[in-house]
Coordinates of C-alpha atoms and ligand atoms in Angstrom, one line a residue:
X234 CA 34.3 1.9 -7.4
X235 CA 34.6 5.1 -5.4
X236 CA 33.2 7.0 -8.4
X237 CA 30.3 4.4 -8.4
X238 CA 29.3 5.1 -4.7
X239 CA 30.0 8.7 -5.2
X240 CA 26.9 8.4 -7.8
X241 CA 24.7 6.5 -6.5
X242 CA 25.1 8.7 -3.0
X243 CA 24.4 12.1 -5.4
X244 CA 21.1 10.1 -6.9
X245 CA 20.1 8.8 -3.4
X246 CA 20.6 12.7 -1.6
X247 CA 17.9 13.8 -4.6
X248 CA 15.3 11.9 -3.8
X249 CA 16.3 12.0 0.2
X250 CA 16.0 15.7 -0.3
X251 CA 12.2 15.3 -1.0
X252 CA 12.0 14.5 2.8
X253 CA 13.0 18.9 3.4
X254 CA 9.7 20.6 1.7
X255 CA 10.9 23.6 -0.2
X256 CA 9.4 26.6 1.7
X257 CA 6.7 27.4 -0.8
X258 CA 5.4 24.1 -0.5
X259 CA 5.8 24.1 3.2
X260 CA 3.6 27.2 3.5
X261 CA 1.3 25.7 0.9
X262 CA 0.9 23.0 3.3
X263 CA 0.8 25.0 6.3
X264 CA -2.5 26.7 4.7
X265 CA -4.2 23.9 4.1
X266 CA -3.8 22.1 7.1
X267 CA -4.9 25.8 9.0
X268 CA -8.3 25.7 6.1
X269 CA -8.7 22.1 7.7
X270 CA -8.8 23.3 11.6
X271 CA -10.5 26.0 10.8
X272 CA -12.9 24.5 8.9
X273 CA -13.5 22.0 11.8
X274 CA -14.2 24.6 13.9
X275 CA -16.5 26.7 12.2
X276 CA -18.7 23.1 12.2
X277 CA -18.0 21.9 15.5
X278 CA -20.6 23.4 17.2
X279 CA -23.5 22.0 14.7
X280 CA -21.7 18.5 14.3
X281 CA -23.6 15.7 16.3
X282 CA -21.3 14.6 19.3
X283 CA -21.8 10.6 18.3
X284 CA -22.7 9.3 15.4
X285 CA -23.6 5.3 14.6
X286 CA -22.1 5.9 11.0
X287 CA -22.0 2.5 8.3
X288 CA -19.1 3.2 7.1
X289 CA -16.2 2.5 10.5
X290 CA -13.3 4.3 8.9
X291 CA -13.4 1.7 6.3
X292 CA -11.8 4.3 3.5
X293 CA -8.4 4.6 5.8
X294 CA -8.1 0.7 5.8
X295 CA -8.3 0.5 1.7
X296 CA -6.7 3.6 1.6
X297 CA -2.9 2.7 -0.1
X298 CA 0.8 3.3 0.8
X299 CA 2.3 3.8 -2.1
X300 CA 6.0 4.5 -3.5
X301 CA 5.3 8.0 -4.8
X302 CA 3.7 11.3 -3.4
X303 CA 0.2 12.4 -3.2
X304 CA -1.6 15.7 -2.5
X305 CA -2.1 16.7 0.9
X306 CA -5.3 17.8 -0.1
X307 CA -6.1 14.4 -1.1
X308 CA -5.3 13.0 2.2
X309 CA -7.0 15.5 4.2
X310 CA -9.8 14.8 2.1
X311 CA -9.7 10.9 3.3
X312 CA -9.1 12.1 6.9
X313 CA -12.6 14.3 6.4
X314 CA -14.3 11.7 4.7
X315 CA -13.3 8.5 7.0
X316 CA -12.6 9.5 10.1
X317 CA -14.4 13.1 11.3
X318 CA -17.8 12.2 12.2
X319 CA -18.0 8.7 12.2
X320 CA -16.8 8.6 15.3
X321 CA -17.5 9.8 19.2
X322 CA -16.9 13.3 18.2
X323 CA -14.5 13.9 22.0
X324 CA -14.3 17.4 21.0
X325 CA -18.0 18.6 21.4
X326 CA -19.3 20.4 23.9
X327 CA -22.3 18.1 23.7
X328 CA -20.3 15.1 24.6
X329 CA -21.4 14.4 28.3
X330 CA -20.2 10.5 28.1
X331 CA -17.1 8.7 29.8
X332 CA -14.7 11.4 31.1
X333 CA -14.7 13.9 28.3
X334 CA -11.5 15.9 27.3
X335 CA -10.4 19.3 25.8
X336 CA -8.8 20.1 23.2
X337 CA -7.9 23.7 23.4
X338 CA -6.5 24.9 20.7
X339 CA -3.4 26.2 21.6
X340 CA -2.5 21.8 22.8
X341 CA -2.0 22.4 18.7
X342 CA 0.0 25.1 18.5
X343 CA 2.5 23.1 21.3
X344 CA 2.4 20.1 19.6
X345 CA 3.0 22.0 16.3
X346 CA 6.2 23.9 17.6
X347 CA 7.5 20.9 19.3
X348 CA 7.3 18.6 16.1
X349 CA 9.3 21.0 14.5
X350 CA 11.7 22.2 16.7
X351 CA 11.8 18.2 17.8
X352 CA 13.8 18.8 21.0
X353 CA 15.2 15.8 22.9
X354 CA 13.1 16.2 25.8
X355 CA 14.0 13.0 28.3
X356 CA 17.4 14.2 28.9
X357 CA 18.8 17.1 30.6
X358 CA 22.1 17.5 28.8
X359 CA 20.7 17.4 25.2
X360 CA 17.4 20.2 25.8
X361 CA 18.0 22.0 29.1
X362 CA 14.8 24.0 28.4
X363 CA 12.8 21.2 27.9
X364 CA 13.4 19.8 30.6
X365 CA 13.2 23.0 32.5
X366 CA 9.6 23.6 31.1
X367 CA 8.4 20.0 32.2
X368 CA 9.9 20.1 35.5
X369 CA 8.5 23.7 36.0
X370 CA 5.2 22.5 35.2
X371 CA 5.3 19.3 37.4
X372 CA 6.5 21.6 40.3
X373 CA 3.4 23.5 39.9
X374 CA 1.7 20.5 40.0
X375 CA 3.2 19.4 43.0
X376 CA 2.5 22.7 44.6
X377 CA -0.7 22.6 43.9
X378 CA -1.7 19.7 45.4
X379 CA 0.5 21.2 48.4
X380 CA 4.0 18.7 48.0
X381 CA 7.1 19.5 49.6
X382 CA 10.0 20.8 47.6
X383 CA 11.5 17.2 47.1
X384 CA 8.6 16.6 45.2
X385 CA 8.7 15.9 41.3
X386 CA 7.4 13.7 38.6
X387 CA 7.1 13.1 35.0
X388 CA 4.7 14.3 32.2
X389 CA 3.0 10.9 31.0
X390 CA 0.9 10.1 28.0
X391 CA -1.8 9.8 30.2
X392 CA -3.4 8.7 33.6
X393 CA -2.9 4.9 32.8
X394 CA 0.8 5.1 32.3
X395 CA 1.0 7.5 35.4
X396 CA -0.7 5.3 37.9
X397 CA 1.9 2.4 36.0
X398 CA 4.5 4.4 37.4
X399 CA 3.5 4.8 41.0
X400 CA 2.4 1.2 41.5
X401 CA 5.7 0.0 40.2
X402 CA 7.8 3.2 42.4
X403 CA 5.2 2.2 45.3
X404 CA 6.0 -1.6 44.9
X405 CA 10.2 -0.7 44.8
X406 CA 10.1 1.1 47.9
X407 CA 7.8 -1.3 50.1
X408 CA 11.0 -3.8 48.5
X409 CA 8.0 -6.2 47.2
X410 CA 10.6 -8.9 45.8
X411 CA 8.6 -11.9 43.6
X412 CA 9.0 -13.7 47.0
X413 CA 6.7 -11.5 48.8
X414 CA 4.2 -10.5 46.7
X415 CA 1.6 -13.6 47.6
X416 CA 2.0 -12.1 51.2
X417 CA 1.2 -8.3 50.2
X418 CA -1.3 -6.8 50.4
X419 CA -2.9 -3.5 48.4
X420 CA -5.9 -1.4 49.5
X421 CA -9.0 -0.6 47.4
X422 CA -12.6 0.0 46.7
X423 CA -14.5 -1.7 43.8
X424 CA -14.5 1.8 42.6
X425 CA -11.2 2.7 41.7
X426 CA -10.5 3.3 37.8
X427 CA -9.5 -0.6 36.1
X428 CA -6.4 1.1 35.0
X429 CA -5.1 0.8 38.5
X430 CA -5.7 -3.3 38.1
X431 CA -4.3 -2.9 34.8
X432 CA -1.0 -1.8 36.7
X433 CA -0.9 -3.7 39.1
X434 CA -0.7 -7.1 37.0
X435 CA 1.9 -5.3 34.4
X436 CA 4.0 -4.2 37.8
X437 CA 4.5 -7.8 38.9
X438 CA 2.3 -7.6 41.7
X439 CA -1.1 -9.7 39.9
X440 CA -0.8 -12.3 42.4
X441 CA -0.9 -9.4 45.1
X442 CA -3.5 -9.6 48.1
X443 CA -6.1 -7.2 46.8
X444 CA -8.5 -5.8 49.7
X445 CA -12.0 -4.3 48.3
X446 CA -12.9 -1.8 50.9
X447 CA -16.4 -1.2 51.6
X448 CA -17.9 2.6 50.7
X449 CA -20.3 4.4 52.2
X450 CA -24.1 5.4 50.1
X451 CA -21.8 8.4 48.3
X452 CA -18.3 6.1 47.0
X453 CA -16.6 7.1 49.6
X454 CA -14.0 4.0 51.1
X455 CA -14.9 3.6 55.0
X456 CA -12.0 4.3 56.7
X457 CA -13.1 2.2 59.7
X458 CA -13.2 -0.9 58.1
X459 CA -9.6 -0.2 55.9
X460 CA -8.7 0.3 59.7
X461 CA -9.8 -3.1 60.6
X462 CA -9.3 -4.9 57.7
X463 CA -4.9 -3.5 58.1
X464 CA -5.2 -4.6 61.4
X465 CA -6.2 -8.1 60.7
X466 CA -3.8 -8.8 58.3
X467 CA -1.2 -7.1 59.8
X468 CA -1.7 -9.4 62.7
X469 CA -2.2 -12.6 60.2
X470 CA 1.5 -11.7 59.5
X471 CA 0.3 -10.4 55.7
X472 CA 2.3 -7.6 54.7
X473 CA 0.1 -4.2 53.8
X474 CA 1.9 -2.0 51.4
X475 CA -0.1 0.3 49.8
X476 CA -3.2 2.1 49.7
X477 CA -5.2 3.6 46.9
X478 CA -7.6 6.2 46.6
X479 CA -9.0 8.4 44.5
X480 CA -9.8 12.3 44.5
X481 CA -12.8 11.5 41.7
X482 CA -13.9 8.6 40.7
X483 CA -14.8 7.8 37.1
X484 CA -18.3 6.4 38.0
X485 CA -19.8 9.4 40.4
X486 CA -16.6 11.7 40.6
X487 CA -16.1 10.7 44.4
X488 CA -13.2 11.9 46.4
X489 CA -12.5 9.6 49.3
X490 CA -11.9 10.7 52.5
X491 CA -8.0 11.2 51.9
X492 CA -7.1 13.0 55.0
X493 CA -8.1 9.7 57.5
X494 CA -6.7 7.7 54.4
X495 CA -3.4 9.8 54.6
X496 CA -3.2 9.1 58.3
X497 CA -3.9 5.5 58.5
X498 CA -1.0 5.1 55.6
X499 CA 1.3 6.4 57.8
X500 CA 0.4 4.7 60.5
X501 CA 0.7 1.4 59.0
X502 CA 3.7 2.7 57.1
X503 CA 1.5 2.2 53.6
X504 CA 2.5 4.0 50.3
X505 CA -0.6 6.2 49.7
X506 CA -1.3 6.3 46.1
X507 CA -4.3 8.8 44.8
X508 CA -5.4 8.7 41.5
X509 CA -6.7 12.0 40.7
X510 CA -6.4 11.7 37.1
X511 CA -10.2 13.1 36.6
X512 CA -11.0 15.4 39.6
X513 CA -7.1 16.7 40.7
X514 CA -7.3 19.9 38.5
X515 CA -10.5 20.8 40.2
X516 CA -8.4 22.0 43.2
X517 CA -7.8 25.0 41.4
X518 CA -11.6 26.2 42.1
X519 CA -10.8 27.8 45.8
X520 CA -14.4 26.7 47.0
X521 CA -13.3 23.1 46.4
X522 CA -10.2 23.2 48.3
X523 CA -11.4 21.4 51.9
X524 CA -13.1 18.3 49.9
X525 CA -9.3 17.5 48.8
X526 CA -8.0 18.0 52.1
X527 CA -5.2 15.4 52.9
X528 CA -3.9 14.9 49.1
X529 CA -0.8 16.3 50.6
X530 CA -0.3 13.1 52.7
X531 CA 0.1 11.2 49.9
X532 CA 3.1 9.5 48.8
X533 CA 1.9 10.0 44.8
X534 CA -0.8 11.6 42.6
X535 CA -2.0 10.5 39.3
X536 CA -3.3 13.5 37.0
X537 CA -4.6 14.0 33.8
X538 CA -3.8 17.8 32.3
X539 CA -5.7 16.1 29.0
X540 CA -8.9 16.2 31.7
X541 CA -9.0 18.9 33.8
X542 CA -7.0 20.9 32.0
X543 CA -8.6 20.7 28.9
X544 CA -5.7 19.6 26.8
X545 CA -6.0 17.6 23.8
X546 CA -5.5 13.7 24.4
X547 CA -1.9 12.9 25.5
X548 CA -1.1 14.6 28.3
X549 CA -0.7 12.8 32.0
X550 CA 1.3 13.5 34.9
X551 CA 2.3 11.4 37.7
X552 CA 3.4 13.8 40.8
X553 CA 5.9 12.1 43.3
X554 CA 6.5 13.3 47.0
X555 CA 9.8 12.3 47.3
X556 CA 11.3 12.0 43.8
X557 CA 14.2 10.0 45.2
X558 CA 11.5 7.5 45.3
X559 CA 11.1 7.5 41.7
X560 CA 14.2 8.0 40.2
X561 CA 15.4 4.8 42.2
X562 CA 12.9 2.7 39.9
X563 CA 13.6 4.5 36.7
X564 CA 17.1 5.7 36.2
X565 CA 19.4 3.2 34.6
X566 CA 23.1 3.9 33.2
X567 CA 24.4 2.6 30.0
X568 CA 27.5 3.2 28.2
X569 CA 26.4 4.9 25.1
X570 CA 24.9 8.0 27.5
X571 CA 27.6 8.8 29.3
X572 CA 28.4 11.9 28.0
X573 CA 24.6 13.2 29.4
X574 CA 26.1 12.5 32.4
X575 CA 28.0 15.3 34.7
X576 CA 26.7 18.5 35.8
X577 CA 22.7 19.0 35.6
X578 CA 20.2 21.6 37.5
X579 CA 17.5 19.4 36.7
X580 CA 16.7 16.1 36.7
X581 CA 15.9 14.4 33.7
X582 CA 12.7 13.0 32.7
X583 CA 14.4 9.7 31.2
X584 CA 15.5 9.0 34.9
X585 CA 12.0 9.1 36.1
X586 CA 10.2 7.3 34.0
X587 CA 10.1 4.0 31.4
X588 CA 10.9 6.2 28.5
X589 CA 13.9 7.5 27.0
X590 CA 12.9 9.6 24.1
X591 CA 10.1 11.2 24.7
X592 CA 7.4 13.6 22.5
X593 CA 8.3 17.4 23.9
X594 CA 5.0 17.6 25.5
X595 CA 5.5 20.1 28.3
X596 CA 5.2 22.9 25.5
X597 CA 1.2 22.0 24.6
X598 CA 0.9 22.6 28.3
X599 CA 2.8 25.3 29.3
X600 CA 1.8 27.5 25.8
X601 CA -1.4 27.6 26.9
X602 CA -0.8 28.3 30.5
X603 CA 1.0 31.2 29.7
X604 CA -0.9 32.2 26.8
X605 CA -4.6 32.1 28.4
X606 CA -3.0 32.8 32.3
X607 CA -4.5 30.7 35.0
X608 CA -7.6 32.8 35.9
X609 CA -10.0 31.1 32.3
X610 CA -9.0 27.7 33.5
X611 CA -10.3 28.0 37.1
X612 CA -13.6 29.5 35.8
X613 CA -14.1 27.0 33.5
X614 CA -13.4 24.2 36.3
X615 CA -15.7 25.7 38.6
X616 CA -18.4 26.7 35.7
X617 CA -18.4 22.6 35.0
X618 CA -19.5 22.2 38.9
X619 CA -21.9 24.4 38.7
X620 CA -23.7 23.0 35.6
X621 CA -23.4 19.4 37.1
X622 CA -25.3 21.1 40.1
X623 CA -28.0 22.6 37.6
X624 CA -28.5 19.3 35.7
X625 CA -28.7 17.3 39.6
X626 CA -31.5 19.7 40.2
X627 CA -33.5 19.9 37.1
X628 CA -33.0 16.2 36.2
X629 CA -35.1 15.5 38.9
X630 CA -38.0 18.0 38.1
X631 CA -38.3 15.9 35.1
X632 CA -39.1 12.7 36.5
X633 CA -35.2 11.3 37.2
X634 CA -34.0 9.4 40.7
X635 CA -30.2 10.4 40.8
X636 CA -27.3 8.7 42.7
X637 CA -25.0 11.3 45.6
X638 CA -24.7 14.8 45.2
X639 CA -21.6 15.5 42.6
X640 CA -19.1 16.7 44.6
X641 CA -17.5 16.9 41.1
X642 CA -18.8 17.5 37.8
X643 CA -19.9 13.4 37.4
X644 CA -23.3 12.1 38.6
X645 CA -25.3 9.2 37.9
X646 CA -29.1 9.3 37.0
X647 CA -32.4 6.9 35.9
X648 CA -35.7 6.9 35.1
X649 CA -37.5 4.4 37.2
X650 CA -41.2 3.5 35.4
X651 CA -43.4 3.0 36.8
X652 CA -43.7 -0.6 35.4
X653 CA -41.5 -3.0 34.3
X654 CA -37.9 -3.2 34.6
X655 CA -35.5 0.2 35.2
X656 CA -32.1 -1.2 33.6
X657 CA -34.2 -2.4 30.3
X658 CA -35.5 1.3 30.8
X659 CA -32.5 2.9 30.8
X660 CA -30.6 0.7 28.5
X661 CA -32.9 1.8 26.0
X662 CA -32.6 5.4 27.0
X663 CA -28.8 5.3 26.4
X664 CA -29.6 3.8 23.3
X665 CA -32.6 6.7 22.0
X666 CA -29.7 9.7 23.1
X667 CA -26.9 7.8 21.2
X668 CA -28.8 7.3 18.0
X669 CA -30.7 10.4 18.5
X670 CA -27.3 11.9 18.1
X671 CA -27.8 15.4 19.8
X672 CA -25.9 14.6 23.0
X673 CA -23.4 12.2 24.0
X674 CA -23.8 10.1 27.3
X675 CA -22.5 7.2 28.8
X676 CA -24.0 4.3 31.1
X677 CA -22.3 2.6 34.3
X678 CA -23.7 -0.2 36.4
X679 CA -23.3 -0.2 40.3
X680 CA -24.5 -2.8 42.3
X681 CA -26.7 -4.5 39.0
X682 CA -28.4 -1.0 39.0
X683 CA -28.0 0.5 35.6
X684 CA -27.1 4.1 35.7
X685 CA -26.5 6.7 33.0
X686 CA -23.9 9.5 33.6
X687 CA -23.3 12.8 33.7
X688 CA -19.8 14.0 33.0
X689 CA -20.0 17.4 32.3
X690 CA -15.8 18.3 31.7
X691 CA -15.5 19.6 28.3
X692 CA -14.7 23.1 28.2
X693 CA -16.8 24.0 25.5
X694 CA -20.5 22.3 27.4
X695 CA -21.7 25.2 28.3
X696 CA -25.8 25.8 30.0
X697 CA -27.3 25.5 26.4
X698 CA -25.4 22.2 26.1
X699 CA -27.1 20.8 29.5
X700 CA -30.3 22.5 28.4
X701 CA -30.1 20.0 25.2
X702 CA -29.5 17.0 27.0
X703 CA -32.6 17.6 29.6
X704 CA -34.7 18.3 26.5
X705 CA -33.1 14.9 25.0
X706 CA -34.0 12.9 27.9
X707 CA -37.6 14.1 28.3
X708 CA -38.2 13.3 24.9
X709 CA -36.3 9.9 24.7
X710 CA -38.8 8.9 28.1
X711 CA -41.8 10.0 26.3
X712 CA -40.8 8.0 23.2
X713 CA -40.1 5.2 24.9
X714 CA -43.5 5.2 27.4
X715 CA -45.5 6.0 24.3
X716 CA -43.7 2.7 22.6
X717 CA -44.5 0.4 25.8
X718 CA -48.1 1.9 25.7
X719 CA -48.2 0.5 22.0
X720 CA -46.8 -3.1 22.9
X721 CA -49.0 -3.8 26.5
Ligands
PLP881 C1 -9.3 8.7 32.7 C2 -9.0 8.1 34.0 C3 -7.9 7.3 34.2 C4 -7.1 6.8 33.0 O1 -6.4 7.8 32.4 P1 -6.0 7.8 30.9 O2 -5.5 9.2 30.7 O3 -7.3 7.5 30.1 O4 -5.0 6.8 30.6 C5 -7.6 6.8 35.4 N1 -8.3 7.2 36.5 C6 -9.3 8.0 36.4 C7 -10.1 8.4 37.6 C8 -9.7 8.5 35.2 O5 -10.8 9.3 35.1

């Protein structure tokens, strides 16, 4: 019997031992994933930034798991094939659509050393310096956006699950029980990102008073009327808890006016909640400081490193005044931890947030901090405003009515012909650029007027990038009047 387990653990340690790659191999594989990036690279800039492919990944739903090994050059192969460029290509510099991302490349070379070294990153006691790192960088964060030193937070997958965690810290510390949540109320305007509704329903607080703010002709909430409207409810005996704003918003890249939001917050005794998961990074560009004046007075900050700091996907932050605040809603004890209990310099992540193990994903953020320094990152920020400024001018040499000034590095644009109907206009116009292929952009609608975007953030658009897009849109309106020509 013993003999018999003895065996069968010596067969199964064989084939386990397949798992550990002998270091040939592993270096064999190491080359070909680098030919693959680099390879990727070397096409980037000529690859179109959307295409409307047939084939919709269709060879990675037949492809097989199977029972025995196959070549990673086979696989790559199906990656290639299937999945790069058939897609929204989020890595071009052409992509103007949405809020585009990064991607810089050494996001990879963190995310390569931290799968390897796989350090247990929510907890203090098992990876000090992980948790060193992401607090380091989160106090950086917090200093940036000028928090006290009681501030903290917690490195998210992104700016959904960030905002998540404010709503549900905000909604703990206003002590919104299920009783009182048909009497509370929650500030807004219509143009706060959906993720933020999103939250709110997954925090409990769905059936929630929810206040639309009116905004003045740039997106901005008018503080007079969130005065009023407080006031009123307040004296209806409604309970006001929490106010939301946002330091750029997804539609125009509109920071409201956060400094009399700040103010009335405390004066009402609100948690103030900015979701600055596009624009926050911005406030490294010194000229840009003053239009971000009264972040500070908020309670929270939602932001998105994988944004404005040109990360690959996967990287949010939520930034927390006090962090008592959050740990309160987010630590828990159980018995099979105790022994991470006891002495810590840092708090750990797992206490301030929903997750327990976590992806080491400080180290794709601060390798590239340290590796670049801050200096390429605050050109590149304010290089973004300044093409968004270039394309809000020479849009409208070409024949294009635009939405606000961009405060940002987002505006809104149409073509307005000079008969028939504008959105059916611009619809189409979206349509010709998407097809087309040479530039990326996305549409919005405000107020039943159909708007196509500008979002210049990815740190490889550069002027010639803008320069396409123009020369896109001139030609997409003079296809489309020469088609209406043919049909009237
Ligand atoms: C992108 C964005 C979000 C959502 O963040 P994810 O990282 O996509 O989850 C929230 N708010 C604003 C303003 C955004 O631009």
């Amino acid at each position: 019997m013993n003999q018999d387990l003895l065996t069968r653990i010596r067969a199964l340690e064989h084939q386990a031992s397949f798992l550990e790659p002998a270091p040939l191999l592993r270096q064999q594989w190491n080359q070909e994933t680098q030919l693959f990036a680099d390879e990727f690279y070397d096409q980037l800039e000529d690859m179109p930034p959307y295409v409307t492919a047939e084939n919709k990944g269709e060879g990675i739903k037949d492809y097989p798991f199977t029972e025995t090994p196959k070549e990673l050059s086979e696989i790559l192969q199906v990656i290639q094939e299937h999945l790069v460029n058939i897609s929204l290509n989020a890595a071009s510099g052409f992509h103007f659509g949405y809020v585009p991302g990064g991607g810089i490349f050494p996001t990879a070379l963190g995310d390569y050393i931290a799968a390897v070294l796989n350090e247990y990153a929510g907890i203090f006691f098992a990876s000090p310096g992980a948790v060193r790192m992401e607090n380091k960088l989160l106090r950086w964060m917090c200093q940036m956006i000028g928090y006290p030193a009681t501030a903290l937070g917690n490195l998210t997958s992104g700016g959904s699950i960030a905002n998540l965690i404010a709503i549900t810290t905000a909604r703990d510390q206003k002590n919104i029980k299920a009783e009182m949540v048909k009497h509370s109320v929650i500030y807004l305007t219509r143009q706060i990102h959906h993720c933020v509704q999103k939250a709110l329903r997954i925090a409990g607080l769905g059936e929630a008073i929810i206040r639309y703010i009116d905004m003045d002709a740039s997106f901005k909430m008018d503080t007079i009327q969130l005065q009023q409207q407080i006031a009123s409810d307040v004296s209806q005996g409604l309970n006001p808890f929490l106010l939301v704003g946002s330091a750029g918003t997804t539609d125009v890249g509109a920071i409201d006016p956060l400094a009399a939001m700040g103010t009335i917050a405390q004066q009402y005794d609100l948690w103030f909640h900015i979701d600055a998961a596009y624009g926050g990074f911005f406030m490294l560009v010194n000229d840009l400081h003053p239009q971000f004046r009264g972040i500070e007075l908020s309670d929270s900050v939602a932001i998105d490193p994988h944004k404005g700091f040109f990360l690959s996907y996967g990287l949010g932050a939520i930034l927390v005044k006090d962090v008592a605040a959050l740990y309160q809603s987010h630590h828990y004890r159980a018995n099979y931890m105790q022994d991470a209990l006891g002495d810590f310099d840092e708090l750990s992540p797992a206490d301030l947030s929903p997750e327990l193990t976590k992806h080491f994903r400080a180290l794709r953020m601060w390798l590239p901090l340290h590796l670049y320094g801050l200096n390429p990152f605050r050109a590149t920020l304010e290089e973004k405003v300044l093409l968004c400024r270039y394309f809000y001018e020479e849009v409208q040499k070409i024949g294009f009515e635009v939405g606000p000034f961009p405060e940002l590095s987002i505006m809104i644009y149409r073509y307005v012909p000079s008969k028939g109907s504008a959105n059916i206009f611009n619809e189409k116009l979206v349509k010709f650029l998407q097809v087309d292929g040479k530039v990326f952009a996305s549409s919005t609608k405000i107020e039943d007027v159909f708007w196509i975007r500008m979002a210049v953030l990815s740190f490889r658009s550069h002027r010639k990038h803008v320069e396409r897009c123009l020369q896109r849109l001139k030609e997409g309106v003079a296809k489309l009047m020469e088609r209406d020509r043919q049909f009237s």
